[in-house]
Tab-separated table of C-alpha atoms and ligand atoms in Angstrom:
chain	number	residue	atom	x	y	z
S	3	UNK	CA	106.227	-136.935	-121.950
S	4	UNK	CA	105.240	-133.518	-120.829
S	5	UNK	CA	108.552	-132.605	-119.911
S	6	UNK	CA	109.636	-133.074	-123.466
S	7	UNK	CA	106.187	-131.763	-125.388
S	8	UNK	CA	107.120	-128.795	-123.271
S	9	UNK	CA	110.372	-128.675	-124.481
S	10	UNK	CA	109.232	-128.589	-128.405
S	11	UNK	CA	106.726	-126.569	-128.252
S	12	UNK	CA	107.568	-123.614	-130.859
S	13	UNK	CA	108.127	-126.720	-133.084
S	14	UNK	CA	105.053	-128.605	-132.522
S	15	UNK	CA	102.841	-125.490	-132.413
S	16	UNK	CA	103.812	-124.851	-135.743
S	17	UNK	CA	101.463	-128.299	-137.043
S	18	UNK	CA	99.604	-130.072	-134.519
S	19	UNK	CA	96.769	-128.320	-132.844
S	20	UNK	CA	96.953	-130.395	-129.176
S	21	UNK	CA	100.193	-128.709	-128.910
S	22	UNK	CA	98.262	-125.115	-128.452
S	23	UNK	CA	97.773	-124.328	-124.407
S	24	UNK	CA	99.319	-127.501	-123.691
S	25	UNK	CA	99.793	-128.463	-119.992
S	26	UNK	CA	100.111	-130.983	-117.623
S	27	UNK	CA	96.145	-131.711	-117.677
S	28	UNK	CA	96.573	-132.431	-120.806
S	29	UNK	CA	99.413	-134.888	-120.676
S	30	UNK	CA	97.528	-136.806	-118.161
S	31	UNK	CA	93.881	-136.299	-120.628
S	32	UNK	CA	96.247	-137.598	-123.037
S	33	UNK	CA	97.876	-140.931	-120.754
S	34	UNK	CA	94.487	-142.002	-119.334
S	35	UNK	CA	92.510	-141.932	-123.170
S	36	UNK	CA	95.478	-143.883	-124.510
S	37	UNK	CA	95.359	-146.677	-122.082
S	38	UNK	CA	91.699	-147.095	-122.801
S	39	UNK	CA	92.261	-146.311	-126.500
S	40	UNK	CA	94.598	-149.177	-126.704
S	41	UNK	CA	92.025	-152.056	-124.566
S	42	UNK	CA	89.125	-150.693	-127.270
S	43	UNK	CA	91.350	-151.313	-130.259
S	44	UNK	CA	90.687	-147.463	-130.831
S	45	UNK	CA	94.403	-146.419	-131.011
S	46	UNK	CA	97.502	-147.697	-130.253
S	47	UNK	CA	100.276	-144.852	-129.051
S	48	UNK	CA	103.676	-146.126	-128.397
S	49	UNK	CA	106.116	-143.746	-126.312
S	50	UNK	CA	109.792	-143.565	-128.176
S	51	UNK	CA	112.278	-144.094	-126.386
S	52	UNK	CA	116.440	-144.517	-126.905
S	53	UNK	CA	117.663	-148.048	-125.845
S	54	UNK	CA	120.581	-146.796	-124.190
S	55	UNK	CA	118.273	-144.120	-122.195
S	56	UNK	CA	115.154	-145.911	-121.745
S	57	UNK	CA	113.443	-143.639	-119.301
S	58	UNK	CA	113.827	-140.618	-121.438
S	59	UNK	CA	111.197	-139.674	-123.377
S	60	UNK	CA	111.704	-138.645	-127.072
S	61	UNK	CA	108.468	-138.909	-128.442
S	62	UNK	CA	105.328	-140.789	-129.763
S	63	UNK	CA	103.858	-142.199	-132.291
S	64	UNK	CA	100.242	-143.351	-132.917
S	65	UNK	CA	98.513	-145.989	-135.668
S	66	UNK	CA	94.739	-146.545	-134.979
S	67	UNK	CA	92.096	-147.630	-137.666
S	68	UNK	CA	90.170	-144.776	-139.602
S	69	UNK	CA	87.825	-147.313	-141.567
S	70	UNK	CA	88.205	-151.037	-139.807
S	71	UNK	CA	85.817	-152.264	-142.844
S	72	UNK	CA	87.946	-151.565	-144.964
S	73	UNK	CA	91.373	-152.171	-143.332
S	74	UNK	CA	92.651	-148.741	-143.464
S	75	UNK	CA	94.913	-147.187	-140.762
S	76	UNK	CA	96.609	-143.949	-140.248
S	77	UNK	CA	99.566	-142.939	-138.157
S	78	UNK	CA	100.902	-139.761	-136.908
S	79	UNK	CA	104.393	-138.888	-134.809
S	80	UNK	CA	106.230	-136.364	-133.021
S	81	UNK	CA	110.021	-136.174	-131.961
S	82	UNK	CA	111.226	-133.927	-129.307
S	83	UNK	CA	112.815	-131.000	-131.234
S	84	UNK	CA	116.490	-131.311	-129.673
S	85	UNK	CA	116.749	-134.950	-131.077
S	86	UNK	CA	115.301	-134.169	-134.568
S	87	UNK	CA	117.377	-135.053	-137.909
S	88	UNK	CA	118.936	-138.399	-136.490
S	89	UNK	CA	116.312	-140.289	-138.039
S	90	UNK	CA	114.890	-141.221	-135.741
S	91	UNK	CA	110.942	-140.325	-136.995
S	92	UNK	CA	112.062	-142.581	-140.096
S	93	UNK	CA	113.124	-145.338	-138.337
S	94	UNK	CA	109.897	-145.273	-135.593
S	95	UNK	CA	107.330	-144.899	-138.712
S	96	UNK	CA	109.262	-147.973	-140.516
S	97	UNK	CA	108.470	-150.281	-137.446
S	98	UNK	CA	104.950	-148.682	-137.046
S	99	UNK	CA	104.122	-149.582	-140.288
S	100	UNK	CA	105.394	-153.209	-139.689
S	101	UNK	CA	103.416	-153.038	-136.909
S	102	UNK	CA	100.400	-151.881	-139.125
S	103	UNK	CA	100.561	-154.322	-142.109
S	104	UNK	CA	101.971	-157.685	-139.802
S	105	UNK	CA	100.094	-157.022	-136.343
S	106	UNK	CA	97.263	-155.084	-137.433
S	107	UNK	CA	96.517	-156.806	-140.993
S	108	UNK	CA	96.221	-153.669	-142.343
S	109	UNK	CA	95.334	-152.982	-146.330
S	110	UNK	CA	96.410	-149.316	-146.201
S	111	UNK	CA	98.200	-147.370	-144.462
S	112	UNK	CA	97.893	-143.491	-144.419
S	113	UNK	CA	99.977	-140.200	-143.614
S	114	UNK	CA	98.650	-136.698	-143.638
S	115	UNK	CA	101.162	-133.804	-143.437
S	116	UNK	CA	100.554	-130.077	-143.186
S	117	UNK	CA	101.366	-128.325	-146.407
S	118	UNK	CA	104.665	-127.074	-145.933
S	119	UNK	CA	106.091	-129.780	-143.402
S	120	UNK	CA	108.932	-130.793	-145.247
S	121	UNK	CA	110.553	-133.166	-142.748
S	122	UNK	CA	107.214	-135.000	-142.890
S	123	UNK	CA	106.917	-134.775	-146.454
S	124	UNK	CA	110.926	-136.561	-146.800
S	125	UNK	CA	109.190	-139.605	-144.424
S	126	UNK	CA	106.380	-140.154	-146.553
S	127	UNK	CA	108.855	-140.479	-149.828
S	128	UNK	CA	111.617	-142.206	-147.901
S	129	UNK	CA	109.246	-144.796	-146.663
S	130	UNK	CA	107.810	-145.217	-149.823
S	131	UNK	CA	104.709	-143.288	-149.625
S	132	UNK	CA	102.608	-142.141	-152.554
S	133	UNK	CA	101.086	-138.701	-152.563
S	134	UNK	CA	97.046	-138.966	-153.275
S	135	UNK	CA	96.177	-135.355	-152.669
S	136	UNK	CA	95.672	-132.331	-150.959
S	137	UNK	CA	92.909	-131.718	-148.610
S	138	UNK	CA	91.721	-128.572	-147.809
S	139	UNK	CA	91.837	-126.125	-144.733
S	140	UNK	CA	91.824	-130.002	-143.281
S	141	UNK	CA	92.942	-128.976	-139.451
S	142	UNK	CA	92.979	-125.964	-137.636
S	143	UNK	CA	95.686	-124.343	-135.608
S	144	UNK	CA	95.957	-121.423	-133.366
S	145	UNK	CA	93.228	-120.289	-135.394
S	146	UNK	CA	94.588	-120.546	-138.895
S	147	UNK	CA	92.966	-123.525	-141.311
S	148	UNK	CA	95.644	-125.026	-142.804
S	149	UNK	CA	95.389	-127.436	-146.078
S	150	UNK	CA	97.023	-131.076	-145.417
S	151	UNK	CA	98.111	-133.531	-148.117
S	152	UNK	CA	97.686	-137.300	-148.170
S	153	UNK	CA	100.010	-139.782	-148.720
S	154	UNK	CA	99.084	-143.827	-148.562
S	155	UNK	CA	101.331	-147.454	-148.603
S	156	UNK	CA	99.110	-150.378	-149.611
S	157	UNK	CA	99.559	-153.762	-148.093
S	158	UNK	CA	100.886	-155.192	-151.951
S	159	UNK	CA	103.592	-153.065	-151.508
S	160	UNK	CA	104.851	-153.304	-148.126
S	161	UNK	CA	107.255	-156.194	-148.724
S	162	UNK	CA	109.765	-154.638	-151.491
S	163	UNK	CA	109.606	-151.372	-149.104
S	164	UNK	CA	110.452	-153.537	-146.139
S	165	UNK	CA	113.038	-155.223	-148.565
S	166	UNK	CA	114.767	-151.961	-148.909
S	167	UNK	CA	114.474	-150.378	-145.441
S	168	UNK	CA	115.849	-153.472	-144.240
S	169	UNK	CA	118.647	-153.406	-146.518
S	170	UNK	CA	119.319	-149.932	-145.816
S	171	UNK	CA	119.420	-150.615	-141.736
S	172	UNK	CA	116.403	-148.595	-141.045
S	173	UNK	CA	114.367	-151.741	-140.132
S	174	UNK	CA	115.260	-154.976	-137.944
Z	230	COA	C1	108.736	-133.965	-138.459
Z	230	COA	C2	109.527	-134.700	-137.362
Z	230	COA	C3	108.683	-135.852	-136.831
Z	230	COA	C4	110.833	-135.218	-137.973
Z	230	COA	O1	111.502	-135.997	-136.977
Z	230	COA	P1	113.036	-136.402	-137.180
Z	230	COA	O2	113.351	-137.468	-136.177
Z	230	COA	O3	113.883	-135.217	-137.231
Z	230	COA	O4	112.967	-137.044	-138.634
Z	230	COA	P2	114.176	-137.758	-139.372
Z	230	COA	O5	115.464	-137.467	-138.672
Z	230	COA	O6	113.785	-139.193	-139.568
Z	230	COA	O7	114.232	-136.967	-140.728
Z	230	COA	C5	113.198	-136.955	-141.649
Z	230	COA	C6	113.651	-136.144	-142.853
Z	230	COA	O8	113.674	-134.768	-142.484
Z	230	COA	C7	114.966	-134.228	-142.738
Z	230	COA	N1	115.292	-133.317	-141.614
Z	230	COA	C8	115.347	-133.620	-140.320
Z	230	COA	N2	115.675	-132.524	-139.604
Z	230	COA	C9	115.829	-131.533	-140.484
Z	230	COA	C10	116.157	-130.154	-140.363
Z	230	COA	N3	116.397	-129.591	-139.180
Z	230	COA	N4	116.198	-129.430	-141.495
Z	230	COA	C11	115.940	-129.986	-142.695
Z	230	COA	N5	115.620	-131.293	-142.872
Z	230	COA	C12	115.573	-132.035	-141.769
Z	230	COA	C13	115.913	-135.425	-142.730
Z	230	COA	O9	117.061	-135.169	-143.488
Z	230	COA	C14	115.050	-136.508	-143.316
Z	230	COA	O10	115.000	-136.456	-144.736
Z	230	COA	P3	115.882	-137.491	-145.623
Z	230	COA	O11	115.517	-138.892	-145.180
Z	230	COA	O12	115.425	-137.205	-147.006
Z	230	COA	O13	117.298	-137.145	-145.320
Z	230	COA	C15	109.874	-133.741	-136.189
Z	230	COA	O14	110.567	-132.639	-136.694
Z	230	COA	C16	108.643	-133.261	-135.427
Z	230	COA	O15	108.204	-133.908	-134.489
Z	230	COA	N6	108.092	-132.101	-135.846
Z	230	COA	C17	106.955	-131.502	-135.187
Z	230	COA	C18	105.712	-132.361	-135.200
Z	230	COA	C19	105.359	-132.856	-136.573
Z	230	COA	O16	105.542	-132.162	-137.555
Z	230	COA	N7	104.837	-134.093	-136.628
Z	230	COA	C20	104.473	-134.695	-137.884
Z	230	COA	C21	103.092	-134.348	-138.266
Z	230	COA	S1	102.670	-135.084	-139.840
């Protein structure tokens, strides 16, 4: 993992501020949080990996509740930039979603993605997303506060969006 968060860095910089003075400390930080994360229910990080290359990592993405009264999840993801725009983020947020709505019993699920992150934007729409807002000077990063926007899937309408990305091959 921190072989390939090293190797993205210009890219990941650019949105997400854990990327800023990253080193190994905080790979392991990172590793040892998410294994206790995951036994508390807190968070549940999955590392992505290719089936033909399975101990190669390419990435990770994370769902974990943000109000468990109310059945709302969020998840966030990261692709190591020399295997970007192969679809793979689309096809790892499909099956996280699953995982959100048929694991997790989830009533909504929600993305939020730096103004001006386009790829992240195209996931949102492609997986059927709806845009609810913008929120504003929401995270900061290497010192500038930047504005995010939110984008949500309810549970009523996971099953025509499975429907389709199932059709379309992005989901099993
Ligand atoms: C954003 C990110 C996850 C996209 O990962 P990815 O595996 O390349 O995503 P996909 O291949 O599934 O592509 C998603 C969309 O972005 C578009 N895209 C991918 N690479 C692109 C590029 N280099 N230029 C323009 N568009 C691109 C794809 O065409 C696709 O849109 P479409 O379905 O309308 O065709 C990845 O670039 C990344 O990790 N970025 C840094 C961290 C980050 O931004 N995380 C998300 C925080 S919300």
């Amino acid at each position: 993992m921190h072989d390939a968060v090293r190797a993205s860095l210009p890219e990941l910089e650019e949105w997400l501020p854990w990327a800023i003075g990253y080193d190994r400390s905080v790979a392991q930080r990172f590793v040892r949080d998410s294994a206790s994360a995951w036994n508390d229910a807190r968070a549940f990080d999955f590392a992505i990996r290719l089936h033909e290359e399975p101990d190669f990592h390419v990435g990770n993405i994370s769902v974990w509740p943000t109000s468990p009264a109310n059945r709302v999840g969020e998840i966030g993801y990261w692709i190591r930039s020399d295997l970007t725009g192969d679809g793979i983020a689309t096809e790892v947020t499909a099956r996280t979603i699953q995982i959100g709505f048929e694991e997790l019993h989830y009533h909504k699920i929600v993305l939020r993605i730096a103004v001006g992150n386009e790829r992240s934007d195209r996931i949102a729409k492609r997986l059927g997303f709806t845009f609810e807002g913008t929120l504003r000077d929401e995270v900061e990063v290497g010192g500038t506060w930047i504005d995010h926007t939110t984008w949500s899937l309810l549970e009523s309408e996971w099953p025509e969006v499975r429907d389709t990305l199932q059709s379309d091959g992005v989901l099993l």
